[in-house]
XYZ file of C-alpha atoms in Angstrom:
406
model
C -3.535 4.329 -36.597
C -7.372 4.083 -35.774
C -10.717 6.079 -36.231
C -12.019 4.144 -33.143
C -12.877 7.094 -31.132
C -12.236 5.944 -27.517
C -8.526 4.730 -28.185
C -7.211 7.033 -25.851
C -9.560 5.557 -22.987
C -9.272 1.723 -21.011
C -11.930 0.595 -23.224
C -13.156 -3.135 -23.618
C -14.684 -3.981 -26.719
C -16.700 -7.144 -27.823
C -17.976 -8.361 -30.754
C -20.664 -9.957 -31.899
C -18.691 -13.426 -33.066
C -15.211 -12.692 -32.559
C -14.189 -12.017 -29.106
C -13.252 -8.540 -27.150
C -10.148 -6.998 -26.833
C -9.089 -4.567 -24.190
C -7.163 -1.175 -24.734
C -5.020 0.102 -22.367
C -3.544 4.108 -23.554
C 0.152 4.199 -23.062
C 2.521 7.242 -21.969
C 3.724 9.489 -24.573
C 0.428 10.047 -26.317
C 0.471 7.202 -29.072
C 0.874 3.989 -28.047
C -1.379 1.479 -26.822
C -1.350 -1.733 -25.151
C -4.255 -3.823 -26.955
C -5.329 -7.632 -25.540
C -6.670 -9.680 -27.983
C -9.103 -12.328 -26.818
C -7.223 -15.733 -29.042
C -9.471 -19.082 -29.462
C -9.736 -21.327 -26.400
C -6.879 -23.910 -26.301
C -8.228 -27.708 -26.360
C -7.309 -30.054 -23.273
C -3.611 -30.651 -23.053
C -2.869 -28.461 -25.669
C -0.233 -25.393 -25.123
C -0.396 -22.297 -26.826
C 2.933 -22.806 -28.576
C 1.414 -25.658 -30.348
C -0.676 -23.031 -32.744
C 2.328 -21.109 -34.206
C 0.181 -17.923 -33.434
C 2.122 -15.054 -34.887
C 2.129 -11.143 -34.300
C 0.233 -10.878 -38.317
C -2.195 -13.317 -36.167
C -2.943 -10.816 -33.561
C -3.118 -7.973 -35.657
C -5.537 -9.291 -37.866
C -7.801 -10.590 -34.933
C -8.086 -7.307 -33.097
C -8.618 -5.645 -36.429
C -11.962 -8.075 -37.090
C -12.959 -7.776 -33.436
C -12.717 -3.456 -33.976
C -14.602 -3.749 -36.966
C -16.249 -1.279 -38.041
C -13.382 1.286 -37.012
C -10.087 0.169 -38.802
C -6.694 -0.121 -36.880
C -3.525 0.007 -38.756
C -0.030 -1.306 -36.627
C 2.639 1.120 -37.307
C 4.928 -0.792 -34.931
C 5.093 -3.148 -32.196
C 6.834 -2.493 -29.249
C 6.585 -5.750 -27.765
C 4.045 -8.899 -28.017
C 3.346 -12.031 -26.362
C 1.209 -14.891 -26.581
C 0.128 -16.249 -22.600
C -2.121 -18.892 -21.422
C -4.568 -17.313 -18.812
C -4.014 -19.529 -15.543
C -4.528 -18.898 -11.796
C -1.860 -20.681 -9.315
C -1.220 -19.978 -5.985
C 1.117 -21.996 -3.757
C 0.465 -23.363 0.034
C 3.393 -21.274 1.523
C 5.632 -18.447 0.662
C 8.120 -19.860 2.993
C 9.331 -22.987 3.876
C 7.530 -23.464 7.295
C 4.240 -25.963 6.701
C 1.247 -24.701 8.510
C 2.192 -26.932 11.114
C 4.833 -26.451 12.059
C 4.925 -22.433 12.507
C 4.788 -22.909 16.214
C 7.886 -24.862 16.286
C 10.486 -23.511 13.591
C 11.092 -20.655 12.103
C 11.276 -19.663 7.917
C 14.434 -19.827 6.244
C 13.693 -19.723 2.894
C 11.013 -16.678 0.829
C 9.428 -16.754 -2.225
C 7.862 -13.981 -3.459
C 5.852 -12.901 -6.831
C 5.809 -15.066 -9.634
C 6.774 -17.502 -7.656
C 4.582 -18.000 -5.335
C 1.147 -16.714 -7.465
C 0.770 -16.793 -11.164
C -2.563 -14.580 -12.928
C -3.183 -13.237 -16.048
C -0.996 -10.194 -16.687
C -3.259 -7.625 -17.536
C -1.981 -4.339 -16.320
C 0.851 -5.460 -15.005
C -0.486 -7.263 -11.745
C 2.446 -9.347 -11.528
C 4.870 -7.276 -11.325
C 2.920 -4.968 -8.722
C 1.538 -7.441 -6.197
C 5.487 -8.567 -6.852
C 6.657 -5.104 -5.834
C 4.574 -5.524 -2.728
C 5.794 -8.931 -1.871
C 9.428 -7.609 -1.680
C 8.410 -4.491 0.181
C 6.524 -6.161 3.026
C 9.554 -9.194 3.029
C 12.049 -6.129 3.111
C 11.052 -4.370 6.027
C 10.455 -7.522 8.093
C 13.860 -8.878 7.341
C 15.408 -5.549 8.236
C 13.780 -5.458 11.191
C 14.877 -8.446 12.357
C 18.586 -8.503 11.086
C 18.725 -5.221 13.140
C 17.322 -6.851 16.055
C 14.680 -4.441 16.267
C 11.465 -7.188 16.056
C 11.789 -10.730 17.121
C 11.934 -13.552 14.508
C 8.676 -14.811 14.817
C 7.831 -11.619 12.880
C 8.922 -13.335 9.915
C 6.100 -15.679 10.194
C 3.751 -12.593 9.067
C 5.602 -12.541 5.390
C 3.513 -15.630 4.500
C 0.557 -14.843 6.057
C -0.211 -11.435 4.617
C 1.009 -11.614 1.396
C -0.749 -15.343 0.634
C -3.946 -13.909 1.324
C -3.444 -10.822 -0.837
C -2.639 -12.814 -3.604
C -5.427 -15.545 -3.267
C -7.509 -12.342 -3.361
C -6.315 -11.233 -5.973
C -6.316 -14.806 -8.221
C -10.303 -15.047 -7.350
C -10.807 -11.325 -8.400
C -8.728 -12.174 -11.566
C -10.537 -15.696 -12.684
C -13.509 -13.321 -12.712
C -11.874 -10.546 -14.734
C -10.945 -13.136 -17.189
C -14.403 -14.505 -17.558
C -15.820 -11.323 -18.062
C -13.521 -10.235 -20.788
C -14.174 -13.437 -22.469
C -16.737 -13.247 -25.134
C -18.410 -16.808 -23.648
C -18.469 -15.011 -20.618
C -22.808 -14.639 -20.851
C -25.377 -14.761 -23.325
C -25.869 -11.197 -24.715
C -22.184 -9.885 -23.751
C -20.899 -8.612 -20.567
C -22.744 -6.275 -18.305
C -21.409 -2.807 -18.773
C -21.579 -1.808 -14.965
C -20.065 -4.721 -13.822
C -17.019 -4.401 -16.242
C -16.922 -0.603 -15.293
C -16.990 -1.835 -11.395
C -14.064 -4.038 -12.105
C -11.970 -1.631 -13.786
C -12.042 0.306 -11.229
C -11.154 -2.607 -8.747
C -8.415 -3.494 -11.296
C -6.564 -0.337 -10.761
C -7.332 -0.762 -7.059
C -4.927 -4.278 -6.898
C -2.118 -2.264 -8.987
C -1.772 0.602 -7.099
C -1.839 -1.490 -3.747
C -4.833 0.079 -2.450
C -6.935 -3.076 -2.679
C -5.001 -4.655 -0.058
C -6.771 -5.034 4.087
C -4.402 -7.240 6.150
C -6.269 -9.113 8.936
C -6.071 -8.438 12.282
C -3.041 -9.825 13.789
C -0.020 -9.207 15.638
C 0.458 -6.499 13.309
C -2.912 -5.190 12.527
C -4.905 -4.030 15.282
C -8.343 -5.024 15.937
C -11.247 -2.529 14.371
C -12.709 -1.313 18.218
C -11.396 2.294 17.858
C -11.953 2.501 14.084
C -15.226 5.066 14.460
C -12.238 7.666 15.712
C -10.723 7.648 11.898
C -13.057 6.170 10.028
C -11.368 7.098 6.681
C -8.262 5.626 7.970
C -8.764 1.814 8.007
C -6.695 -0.598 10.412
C -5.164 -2.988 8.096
C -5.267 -0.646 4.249
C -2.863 1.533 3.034
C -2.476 5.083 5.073
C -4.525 7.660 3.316
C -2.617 10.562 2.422
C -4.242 13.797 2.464
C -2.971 17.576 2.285
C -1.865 19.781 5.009
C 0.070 22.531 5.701
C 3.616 21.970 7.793
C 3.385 24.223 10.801
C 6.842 25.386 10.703
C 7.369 27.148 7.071
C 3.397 27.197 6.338
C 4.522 25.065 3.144
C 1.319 22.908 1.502
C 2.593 18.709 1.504
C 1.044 15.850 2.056
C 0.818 13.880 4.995
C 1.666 10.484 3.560
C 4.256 11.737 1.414
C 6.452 13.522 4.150
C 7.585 9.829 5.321
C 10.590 7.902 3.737
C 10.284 4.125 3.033
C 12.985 3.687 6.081
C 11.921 1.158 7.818
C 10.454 3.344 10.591
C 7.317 2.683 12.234
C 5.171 5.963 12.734
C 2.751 7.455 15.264
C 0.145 10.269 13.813
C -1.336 12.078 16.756
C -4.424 13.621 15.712
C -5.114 16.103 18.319
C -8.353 16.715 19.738
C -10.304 20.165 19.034
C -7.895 22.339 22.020
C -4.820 24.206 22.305
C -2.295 21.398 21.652
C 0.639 24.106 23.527
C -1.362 24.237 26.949
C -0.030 22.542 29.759
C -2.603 19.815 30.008
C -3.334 18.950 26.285
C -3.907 15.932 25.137
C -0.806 15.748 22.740
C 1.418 17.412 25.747
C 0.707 14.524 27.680
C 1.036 11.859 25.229
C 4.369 13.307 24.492
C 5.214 13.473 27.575
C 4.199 9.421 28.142
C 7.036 8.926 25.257
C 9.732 11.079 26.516
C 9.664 9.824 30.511
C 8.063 6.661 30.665
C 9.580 3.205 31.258
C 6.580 1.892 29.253
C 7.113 4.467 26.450
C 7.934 2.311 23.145
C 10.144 5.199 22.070
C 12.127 4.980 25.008
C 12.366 1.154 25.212
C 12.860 0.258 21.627
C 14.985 2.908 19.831
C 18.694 2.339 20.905
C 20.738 4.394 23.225
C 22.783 7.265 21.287
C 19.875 6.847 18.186
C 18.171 9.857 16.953
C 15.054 9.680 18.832
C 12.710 9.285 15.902
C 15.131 6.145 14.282
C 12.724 3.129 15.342
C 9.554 4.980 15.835
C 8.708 8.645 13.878
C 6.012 10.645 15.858
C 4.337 13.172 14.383
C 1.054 15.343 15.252
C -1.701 17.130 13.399
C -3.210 19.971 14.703
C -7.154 21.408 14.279
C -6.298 25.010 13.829
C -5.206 27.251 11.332
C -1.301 26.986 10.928
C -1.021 30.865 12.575
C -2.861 30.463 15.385
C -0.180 28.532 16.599
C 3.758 29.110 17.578
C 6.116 26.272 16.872
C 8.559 27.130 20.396
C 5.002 26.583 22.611
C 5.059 23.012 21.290
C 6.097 19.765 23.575
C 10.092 19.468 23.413
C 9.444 15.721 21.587
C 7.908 17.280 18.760
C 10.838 19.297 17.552
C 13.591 17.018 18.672
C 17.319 17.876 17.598
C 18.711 15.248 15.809
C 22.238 13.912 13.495
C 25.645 15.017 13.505
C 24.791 18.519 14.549
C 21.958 18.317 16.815
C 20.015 20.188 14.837
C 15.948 20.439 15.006
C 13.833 18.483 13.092
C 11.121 20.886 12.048
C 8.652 18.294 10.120
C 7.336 16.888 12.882
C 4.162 19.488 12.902
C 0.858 19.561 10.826
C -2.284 21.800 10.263
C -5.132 21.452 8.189
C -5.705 23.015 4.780
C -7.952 25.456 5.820
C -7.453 28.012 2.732
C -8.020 25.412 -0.050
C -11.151 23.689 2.093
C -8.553 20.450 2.492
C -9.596 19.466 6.454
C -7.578 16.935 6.634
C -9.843 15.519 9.792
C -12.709 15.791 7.653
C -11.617 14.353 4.537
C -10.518 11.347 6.846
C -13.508 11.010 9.259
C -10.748 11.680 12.456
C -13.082 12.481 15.504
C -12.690 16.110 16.515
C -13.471 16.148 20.190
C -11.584 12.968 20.831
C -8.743 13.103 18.199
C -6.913 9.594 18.150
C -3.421 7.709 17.214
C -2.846 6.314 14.190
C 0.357 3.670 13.914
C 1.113 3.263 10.699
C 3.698 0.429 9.449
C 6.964 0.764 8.082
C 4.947 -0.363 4.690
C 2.608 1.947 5.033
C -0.375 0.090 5.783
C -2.450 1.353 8.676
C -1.543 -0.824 11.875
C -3.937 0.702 14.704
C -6.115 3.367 15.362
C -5.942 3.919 19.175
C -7.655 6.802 21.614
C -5.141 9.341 22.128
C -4.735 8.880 26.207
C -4.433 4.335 25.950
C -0.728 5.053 26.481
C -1.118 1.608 27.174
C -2.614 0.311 23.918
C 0.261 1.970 22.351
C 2.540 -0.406 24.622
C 1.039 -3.521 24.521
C 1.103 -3.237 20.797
C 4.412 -2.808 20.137
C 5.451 -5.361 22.998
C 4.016 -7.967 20.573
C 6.803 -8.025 18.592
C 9.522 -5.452 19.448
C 13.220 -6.582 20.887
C 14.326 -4.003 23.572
C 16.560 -2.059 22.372
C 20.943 -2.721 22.284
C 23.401 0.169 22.974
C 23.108 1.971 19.366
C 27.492 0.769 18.872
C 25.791 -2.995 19.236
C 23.626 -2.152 16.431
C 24.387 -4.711 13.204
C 25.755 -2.363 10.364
């Protein structure tokens, strides 16, 4: 119990002589989750050596909230933690090298591989995303869907994240420090890096290099608010075929599918020479089509690579049956049609989605987006061949779908 005001707000509070704390609101309406800035540890001492004790705690944050009162009814849970950045050389077993000449056999991920402070749960997160982005990658290969040097990329994305991530942290810990500056932190700047904080949980903090996953940035200007290399942006639009509000990002699974998003340029996308007729038409009939060469024979058509398109107008100027043939393909057991291939805009509740995400309107675009969801290439929506060449890099032809591994 408290008459601090802002206890339902992140708030970071500092005293004049004994340290900040940070307050983090909980769910449920009540609970908090307070950090209490402890005395600095001498050299070679270790935290357990001071007997600290949750009474300890208490009683700090209490002084350091002074002149508002805080009364514990109950703590959930507590800890005592040393602040320290660490960051190992690999997150596989392959030394720098050597990557040109063996292949990883052994992963590490999270904790393992990159220790921080735990403030908002930033371990477990950036953890989370370790997994995901080993996951995928070892599914992929096991499947024999990408070729083993893919797993190379484990190490070399997610060490960078996290070295990002232990810099922006060392930081984060100075500021909250009460040493941090004469005269206290700067307000702004803490604000700024709240804000970044919540950035690194959520994932959305993380822009993978170009490599032979991440496209280079020379057709970025045709979605600028869709960055090569960041999470996909979601944004809302209406599903062509039941008129039903969703959002784009949200309609795909995490099933280890690649996917195409075919932004179509300001025309009618059913006449015989549109742009997304003939792009469809590239990845139904052509030898070079990575749908054709890559998703096994007897596979729904969409298993290995999901293509879906976006339309400028209004959801009832168009008529689902005018559409290319590859955009409601039948599918499963049944052979039934996939209807959720098809987007408009949200015109009625002023949600464009082409606006909101800077997608050229005369020259629409592709967007390949990664089984992880991170934004792999924005291409023009004709370089049939860019669309190749970038999934040669590191695709296996495709086995009879009965050769498949279960």
């Amino acid at each position: 119990m408290t008459d601090f005001p802002d206890i339902r707000f992140k708030s970071l509070i500092q005293s004049a002589k004994d340290g900040s704390l940070l307050i983090i609101p909980r769910e449920g309406g009540y609970m908090v989750r307070i950090y209490v800035e402890l005395a600095k540890l001498d050299v070679g001492e270790r935290v357990a050596n001071r007997n600290i004790t949750a009474d300890d705690v208490i009683a700090k944050a209490q002084r350091v909230l002074k002149p508002h009162r805080l009364e514990v009814k109950e703590i959930a849970w507590w800890s005592v933690y040393e602040i320290g950045q660490r960051l190992t050389d690999k997150f596989d077993d392959v030394p720098e090298g050597e990557i040109e000449t063996r292949l990883p056999r052994i992963f590490i991920a999270g904790d393992a591989c990159h220790t921080h402070s735990p403030k908002a749960g930033q371990g477990m997160n950036v953890s989370m995303q370790d997994a995901f982005n080993l996951g995928w990658k070892l599914a992929a290969v096991l499947r024999r869907q990408c070729a083993l040097s893919l797993l190379h990329s484990y190490s070399a994305e997610r060490r960078a994240v996290a070295k990002e991530l232990i810099d922006f942290d060392r930081e984060w810990a100075s500021i909250l420090a009460s040493a941090a500056k004469a005269g206290g932190a700067d307000a702004a700047k803490t604000q700024d890096y709240f804000v970044q904080h919540g950035r690194f949980t959520a994932g959305t903090a993380t822009h993978y290099r170009p490599s032979m996953l991440t496209g280079a940035a020379t057709h970025q200007h045709l979605a600028r608010g869709l960055v090569i290399g960041t999470r996909f942006h979601s944004a809302p639009v209406i599903r062509l075929a039941d008129a039903k509000p969703v959002h784009l990002g949200h309609a795909a699974r995490a099933d280890g599918r690649f996917r195409i998003y075919a932004f179509s340029p300001d025309e009618n996308p059913a006449a015989s020479g549109s742009a997304i007729r003939a792009l469809c038409n590239f990845l139904a009939e052509s030898r070079k089509s990575p749908i054709r060469r890559y998703t096994p024979v007897g596979a729904d058509i969409d298993s290995v690579i999901d293509l879906r398109a976006v339309f400028q107008q209004d959801h009832r100027e168009l008529a689902i049956e005018t559409m290319p043939a590859m955009l409601l393909p039948s599918k499963g057991r049944y052979d039934l049609y996939d209807y959720e291939k098809m987007f408009c805009p949200d015109l009625k509740s002023g949600h464009d989605v082409f606006t909101m995400r800077g997608v050229d309107r005369a020259a629409g675009c592709m967007v390949v987006v990664r089984p992880d969801q991170y934004v792999a290439t924005v291409l023009p929506i004709d370089d049939f061949a860019g669309l190749a060449s970038f999934f040669d890099a590191f695709m296996l032809p495709a086995m009879p779908h009965a050769a498949q591994p279960s």
